[in-house]
XYZ file of C-alpha atoms in Angstrom:
439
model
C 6.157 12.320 -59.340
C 7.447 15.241 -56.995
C 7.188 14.120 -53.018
C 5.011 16.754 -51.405
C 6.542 18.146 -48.187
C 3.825 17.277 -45.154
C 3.116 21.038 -45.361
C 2.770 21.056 -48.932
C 0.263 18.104 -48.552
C -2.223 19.969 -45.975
C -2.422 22.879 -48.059
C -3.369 20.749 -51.042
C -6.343 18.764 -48.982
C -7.125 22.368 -48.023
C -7.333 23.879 -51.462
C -9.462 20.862 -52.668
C -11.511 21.248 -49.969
C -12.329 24.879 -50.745
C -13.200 23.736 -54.236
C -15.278 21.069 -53.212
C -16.892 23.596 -50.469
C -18.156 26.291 -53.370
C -15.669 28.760 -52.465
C -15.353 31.244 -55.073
C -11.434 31.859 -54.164
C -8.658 30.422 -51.754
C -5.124 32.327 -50.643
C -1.790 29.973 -50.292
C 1.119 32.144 -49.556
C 4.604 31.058 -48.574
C 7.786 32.512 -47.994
C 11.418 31.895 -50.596
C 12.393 28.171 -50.113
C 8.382 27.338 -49.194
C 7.845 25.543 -52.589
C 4.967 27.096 -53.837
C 5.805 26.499 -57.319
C 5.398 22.637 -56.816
C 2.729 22.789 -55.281
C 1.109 25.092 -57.716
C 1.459 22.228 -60.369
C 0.448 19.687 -58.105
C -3.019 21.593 -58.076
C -3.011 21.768 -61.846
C -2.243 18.256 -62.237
C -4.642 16.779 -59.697
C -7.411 19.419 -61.481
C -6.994 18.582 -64.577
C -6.781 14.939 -63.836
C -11.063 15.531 -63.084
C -10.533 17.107 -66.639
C -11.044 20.567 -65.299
C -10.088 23.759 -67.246
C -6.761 24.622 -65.331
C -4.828 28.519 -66.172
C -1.924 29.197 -64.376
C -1.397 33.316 -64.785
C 1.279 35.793 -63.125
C 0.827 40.039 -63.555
C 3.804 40.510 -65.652
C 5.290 38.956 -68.512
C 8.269 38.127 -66.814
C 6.435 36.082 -63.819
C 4.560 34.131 -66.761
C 7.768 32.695 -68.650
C 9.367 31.875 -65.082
C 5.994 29.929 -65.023
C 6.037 28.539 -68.334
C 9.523 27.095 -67.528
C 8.655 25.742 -64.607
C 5.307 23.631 -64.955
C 4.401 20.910 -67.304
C 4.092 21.799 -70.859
C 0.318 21.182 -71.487
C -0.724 23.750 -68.723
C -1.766 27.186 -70.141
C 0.218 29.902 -68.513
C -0.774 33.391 -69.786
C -0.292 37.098 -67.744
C -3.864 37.610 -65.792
C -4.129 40.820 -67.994
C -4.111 38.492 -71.097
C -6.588 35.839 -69.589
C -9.345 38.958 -68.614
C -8.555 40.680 -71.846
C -7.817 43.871 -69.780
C -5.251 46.947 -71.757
C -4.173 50.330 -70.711
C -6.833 53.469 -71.346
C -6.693 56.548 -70.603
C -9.690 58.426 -68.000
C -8.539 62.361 -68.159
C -4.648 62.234 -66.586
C -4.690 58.829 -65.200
C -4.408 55.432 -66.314
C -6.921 52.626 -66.285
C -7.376 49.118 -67.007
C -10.034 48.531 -69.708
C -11.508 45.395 -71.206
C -11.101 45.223 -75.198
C -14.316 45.384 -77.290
C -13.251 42.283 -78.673
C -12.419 39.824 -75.328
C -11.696 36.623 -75.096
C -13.876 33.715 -73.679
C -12.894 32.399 -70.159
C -13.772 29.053 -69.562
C -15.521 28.332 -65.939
C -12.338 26.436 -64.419
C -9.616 26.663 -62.039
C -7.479 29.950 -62.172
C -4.332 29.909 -60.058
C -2.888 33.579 -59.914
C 1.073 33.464 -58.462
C 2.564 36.134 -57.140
C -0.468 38.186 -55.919
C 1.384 40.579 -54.002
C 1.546 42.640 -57.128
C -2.021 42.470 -57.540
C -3.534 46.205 -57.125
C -7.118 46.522 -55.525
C -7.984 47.352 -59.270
C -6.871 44.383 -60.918
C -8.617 42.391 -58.309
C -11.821 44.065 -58.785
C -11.795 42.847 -62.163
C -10.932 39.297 -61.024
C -13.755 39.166 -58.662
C -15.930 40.782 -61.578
C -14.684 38.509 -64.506
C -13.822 34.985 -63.175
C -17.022 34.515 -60.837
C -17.789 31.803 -61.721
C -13.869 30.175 -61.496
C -12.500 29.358 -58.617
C -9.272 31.024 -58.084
C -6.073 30.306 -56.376
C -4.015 33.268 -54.972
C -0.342 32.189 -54.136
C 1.961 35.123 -53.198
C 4.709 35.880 -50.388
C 3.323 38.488 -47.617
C 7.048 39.251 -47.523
C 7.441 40.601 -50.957
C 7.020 44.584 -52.114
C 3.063 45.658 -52.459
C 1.860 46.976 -55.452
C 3.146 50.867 -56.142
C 0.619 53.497 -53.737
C -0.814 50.659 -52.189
C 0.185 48.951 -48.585
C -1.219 45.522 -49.494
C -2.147 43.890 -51.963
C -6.303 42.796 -51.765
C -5.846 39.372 -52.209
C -4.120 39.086 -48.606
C -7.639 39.526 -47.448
C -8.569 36.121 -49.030
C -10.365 34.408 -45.479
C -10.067 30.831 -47.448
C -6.056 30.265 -46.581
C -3.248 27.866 -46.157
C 0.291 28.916 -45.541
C 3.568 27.034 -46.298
C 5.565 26.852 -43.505
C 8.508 24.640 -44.217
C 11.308 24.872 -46.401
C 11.197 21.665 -48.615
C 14.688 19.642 -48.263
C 16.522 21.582 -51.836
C 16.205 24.461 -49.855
C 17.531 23.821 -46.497
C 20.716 25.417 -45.548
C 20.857 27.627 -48.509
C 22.417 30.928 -47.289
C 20.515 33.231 -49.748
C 17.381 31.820 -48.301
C 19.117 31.984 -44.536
C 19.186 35.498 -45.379
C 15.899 36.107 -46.818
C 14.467 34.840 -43.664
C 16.711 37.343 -41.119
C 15.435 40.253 -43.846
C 11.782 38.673 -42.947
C 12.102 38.561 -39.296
C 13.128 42.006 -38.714
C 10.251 43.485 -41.587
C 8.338 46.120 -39.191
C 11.438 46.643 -37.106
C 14.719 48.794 -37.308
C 16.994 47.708 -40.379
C 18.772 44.762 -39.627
C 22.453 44.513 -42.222
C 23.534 41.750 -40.096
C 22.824 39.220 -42.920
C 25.393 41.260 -45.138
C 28.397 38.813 -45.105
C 30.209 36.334 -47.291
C 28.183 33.228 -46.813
C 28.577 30.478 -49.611
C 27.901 27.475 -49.932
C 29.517 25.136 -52.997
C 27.704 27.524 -56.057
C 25.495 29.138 -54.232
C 25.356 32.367 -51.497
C 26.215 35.710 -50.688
C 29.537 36.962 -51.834
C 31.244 40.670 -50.706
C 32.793 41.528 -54.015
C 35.894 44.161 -53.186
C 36.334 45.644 -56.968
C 32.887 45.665 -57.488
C 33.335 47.474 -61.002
C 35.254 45.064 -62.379
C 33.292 41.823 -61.203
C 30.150 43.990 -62.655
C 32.303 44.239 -65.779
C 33.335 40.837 -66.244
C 29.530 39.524 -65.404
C 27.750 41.461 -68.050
C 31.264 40.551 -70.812
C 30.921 37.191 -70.093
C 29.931 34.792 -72.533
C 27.068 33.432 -70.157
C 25.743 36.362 -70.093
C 25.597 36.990 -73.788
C 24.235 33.220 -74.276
C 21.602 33.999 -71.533
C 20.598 37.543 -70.685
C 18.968 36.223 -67.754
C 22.082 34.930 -66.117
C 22.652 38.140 -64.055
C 21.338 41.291 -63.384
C 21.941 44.659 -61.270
C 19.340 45.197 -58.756
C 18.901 48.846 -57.114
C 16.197 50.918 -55.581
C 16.545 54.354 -58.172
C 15.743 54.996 -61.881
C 18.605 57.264 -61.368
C 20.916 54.419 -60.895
C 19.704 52.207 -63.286
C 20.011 55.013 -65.791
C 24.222 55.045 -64.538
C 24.654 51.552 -64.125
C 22.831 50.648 -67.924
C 24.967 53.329 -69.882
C 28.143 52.522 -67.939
C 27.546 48.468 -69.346
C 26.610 49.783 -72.602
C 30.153 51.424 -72.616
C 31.959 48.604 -71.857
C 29.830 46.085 -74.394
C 29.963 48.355 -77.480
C 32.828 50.441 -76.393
C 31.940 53.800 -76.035
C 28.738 55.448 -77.377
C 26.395 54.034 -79.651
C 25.384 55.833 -83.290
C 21.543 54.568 -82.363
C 19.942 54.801 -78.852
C 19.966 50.611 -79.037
C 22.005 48.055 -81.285
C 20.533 44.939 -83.331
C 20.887 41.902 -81.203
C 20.124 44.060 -78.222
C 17.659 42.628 -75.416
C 15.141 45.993 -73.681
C 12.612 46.137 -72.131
C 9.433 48.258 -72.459
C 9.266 50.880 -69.660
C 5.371 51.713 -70.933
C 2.825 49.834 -72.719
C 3.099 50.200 -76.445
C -0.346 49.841 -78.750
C -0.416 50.536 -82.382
C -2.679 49.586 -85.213
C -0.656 49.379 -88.189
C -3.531 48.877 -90.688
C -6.800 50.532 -90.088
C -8.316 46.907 -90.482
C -5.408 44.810 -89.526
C -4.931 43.414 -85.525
C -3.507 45.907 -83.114
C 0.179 45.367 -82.030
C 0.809 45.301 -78.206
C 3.895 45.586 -75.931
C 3.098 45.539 -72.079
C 4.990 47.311 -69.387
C 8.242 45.781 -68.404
C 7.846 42.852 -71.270
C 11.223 42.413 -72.411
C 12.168 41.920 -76.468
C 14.621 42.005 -78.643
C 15.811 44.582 -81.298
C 15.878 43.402 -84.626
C 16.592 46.244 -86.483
C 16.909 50.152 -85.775
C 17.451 53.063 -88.150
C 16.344 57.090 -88.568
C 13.184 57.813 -89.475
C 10.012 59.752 -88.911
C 6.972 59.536 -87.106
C 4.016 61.552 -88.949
C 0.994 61.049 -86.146
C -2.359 62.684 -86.862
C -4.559 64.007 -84.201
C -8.032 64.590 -85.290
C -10.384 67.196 -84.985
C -11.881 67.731 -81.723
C -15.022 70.171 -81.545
C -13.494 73.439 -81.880
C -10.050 71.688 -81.096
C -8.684 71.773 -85.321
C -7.217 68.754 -86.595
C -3.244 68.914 -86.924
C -0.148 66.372 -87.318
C 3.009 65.756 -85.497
C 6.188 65.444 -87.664
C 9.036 64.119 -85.559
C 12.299 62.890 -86.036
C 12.595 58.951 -84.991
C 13.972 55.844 -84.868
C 12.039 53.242 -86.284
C 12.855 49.976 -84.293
C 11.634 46.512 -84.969
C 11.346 44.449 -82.384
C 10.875 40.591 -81.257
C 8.603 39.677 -79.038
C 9.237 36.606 -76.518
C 6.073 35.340 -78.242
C 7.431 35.482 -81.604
C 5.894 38.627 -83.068
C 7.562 41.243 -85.111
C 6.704 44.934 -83.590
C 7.999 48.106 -85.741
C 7.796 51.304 -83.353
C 8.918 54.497 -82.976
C 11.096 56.366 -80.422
C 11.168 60.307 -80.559
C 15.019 61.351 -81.150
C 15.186 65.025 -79.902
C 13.159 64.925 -76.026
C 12.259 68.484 -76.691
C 10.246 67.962 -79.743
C 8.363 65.450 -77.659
C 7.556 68.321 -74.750
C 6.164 70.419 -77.540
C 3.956 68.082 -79.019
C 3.367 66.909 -75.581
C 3.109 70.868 -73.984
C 0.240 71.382 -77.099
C -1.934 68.533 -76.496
C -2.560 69.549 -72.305
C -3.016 72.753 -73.450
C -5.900 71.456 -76.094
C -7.343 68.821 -73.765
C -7.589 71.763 -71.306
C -10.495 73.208 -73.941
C -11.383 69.577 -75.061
C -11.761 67.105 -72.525
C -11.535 64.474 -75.377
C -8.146 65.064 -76.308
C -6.667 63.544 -73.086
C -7.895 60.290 -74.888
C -5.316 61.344 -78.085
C -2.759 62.450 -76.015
C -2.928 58.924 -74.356
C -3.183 57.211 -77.520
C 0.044 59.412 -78.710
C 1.901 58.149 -75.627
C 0.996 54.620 -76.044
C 2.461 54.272 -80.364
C 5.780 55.311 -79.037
C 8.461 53.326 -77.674
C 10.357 53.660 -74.336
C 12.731 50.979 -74.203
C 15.792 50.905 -71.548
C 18.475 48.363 -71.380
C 17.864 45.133 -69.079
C 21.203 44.928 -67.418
C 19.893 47.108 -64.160
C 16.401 47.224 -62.892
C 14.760 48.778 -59.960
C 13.748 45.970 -57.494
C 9.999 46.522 -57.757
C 10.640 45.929 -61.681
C 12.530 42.904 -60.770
C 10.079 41.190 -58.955
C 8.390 38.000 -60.345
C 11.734 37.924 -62.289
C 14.785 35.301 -61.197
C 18.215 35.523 -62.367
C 20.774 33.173 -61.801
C 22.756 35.657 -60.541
C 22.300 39.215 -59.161
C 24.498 42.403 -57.851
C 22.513 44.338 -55.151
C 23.255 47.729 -54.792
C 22.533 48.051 -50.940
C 23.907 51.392 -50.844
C 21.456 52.942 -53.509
C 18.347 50.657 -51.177
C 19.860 51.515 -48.245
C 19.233 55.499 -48.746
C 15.016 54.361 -48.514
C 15.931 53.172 -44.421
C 15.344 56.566 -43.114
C 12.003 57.043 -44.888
C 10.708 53.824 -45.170
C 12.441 50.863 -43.183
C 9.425 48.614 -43.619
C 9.780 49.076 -47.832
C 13.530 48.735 -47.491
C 13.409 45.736 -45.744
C 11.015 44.610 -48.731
C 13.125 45.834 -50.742
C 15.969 43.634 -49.507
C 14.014 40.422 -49.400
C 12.793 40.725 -52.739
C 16.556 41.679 -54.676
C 17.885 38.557 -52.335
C 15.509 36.043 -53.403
C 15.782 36.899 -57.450
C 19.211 34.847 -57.446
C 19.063 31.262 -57.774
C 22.988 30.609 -57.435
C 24.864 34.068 -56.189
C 23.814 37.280 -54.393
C 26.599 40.012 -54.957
C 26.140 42.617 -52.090
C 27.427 45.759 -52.914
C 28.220 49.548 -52.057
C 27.631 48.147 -48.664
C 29.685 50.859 -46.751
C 28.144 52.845 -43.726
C 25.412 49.646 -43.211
C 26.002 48.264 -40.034
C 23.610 45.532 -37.978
């Protein structure tokens, strides 16, 4: 049995208590080193000990397997999106969240939501709609990014709270945490770099690399790496370097370029949500946003997609050149897709269908539906930070000089920024392109 910190202990009576009391939802947050994980499962296990329903969800993918690895096997850990049932739809030019016609049943229990700072006032209006009659458990880090458009996530409005204010003994004296917490001290300040040093301790730290292409060469080579795709990653603020830093590793690992846009054995992940219905009958196929898989296969082919007739709108179809990728999910299921070759024959189609919907409101719908049975896949090695979060690595390269161009603009978000790329890394923190920062 884990030893609860005295902190940890309070916020447990507390979060009982608030059950006991009626209260429809409670708020724990916690900063990096806090243990909110433990304590999260000591609130399953001590629920489902009064053989309560217990769920313990995350908002991405991602966030639910670091979950799933981290709490006892026979607690249910599912994405909140899965658990409400909610997909992607389409209202005119925007993007919703919509609940399928065919939902799922939530059982009145206890649902513990982690990392709530990525909840977006929408999602949380359908948690407050859909599990009334749960009682729910936010647990996020004020410290971390909010969601995108949005300066705070909702569920930092909880008034039912308890906050983690000790680091629990692993923690203590770890210099990646020592640095999250000078990053979190000076959030609504000027930019503070003076945590940008060597700072290691036995395995674990900050580390200055000099030839920072060829450490970044010899991480993503290694045969760690390849055994674990999770052992490191390259953190930045841009798609645009992403975009550079992904092809330049793609160079290296398959030396040069590539006769297919990915290679069999290949781990992506989905930059969109994906939905297709193979079989007019048969179950509908689903990728979410930022849910990373694996290719199986890829070769050429062509996508032949219908789009119906639409009042005075005719009927026509879409012949496009493709590659036909299957893909493995991290739940086991095979997914064949499609990804457009030529870009250009993708504006056209794409160019047509605004120009339709502007006569036929309806066919915003298709053109959503269009967007949603193709692929757009991207290579896992570099990820923005906001994509990263709810993710950890073992070890991760920050690009401080691609964050560091959002001080001017933003220093609050950079800051956030910061903290969040830090804390990813369980062992090292590579700090890079750090020239021009100063304290």
């Amino acid at each position: 049995m884990v030893m609860l910190t005295p902190s940890q202990r309070q916020a447990l009576d507390e979060i009982i208590s608030a059950h006991a009391a009626g209260r429809p939802t409670h708020l724990l947050t916690g900063y990096a080193g806090s243990g909110k994980t433990t304590l999260m499962q000591a609130v399953a296990r001590h629920f489902m000990g009064e053989k309560k329903v217990v769920v313990i969800t995350a908002p991405t993918h991602k966030a639910t397997a670091v979950l799933r690895s981290k709490v006892d096997r026979d607690v249910d850990c599912r994405t909140i999106q899965s658990l409400l049932s909610l997909q992607p739809s389409s209202q005119g030019t925007t993007s919703t969240l919509v609940r399928s016609k065919r939902p799922q049943t939530i059982a009145d229990g206890i649902v513990i939501v982690d990392e709530c700072s990525m909840l977006s006032a929408e999602l949380m209006n359908w948690i407050r709609d859909l599990l009334r009659y749960c009682f729910v458990l936010f647990v996020g880090d004020p410290a971390q990014l909010p969601p995108v458009g949005e300066a705070a996530s909702p569920s930092f409005s909880v008034p039912s709270r308890s906050h983690l204010d000790t680091v629990v003994r692993q923690a203590a004296g770890n210099p990646i945490l020592e640095a999250a917490t000078l990053i979190r001290q000076s959030q609504g300040g000027e930019a503070d770099w003076s945590w940008v040093r060597d700072a290691r301790q036995e395995q674990t730290g900050l580390f200055l690399p000099k030839d920072v292409e060829s450490w970044v060469r010899k991480a993503f080579l290694s045969d760690a790496f390849n055994a674990d795709n999770d052992w490191c990653r390259y953190l930045c603020w841009t798609n645009a370097r992403v975009h550079q830093i992904n092809r330049m590793v793609r160079l290296w690992r398959y030396g040069g370029e590539t006769p297919t846009p990915f290679m069999p054995g290949e781990r992506v992940v989905s930059r969109a949500p994906f939905s297709v219905q193979q079989e007019e009958s048969g179950p509908r196929q689903a990728i979410a946003t930022n849910e990373e898989v694996l290719v199986m296969d890829i070769r050429p082919g062509r996508l032949s997609y219908k789009f119906e007739l639409c009042k005075d709108v005719p009927a026509w179809v879409a012949d496009l050149a493709s590659w036909e990728v299957t893909l493995l999910t991290m739940a086991g299921e095979e997914i064949t897709g499609h990804i457009v070759q030529n870009p250009k024959d993708l504006e056209a189609v794409d160019r047509r269908l605004v120009q339709e919907a502007k006569q036929q409101h309806r066919r915003w719908s298709h053109r959503f539906a269009f967007h949603n049975a193709l692929l757009q896949l991207q290579a896992i090695y570099a990820m923005t930070v906001h994509t990263a979060q709810g993710s950890t690595f073992k070890n991760v390269f920050v690009d401080l000089g691609d964050i560091g161009r959002r001080a001017r603009q933003n220093p609050l978000e950079t800051q956030q920024l910061c903290y969040v790329a830090v804390t990813r890394a369980t062992d090292m923190v590579f700090l890079v392109n750090t020239a021009g920062l100063s304290a």
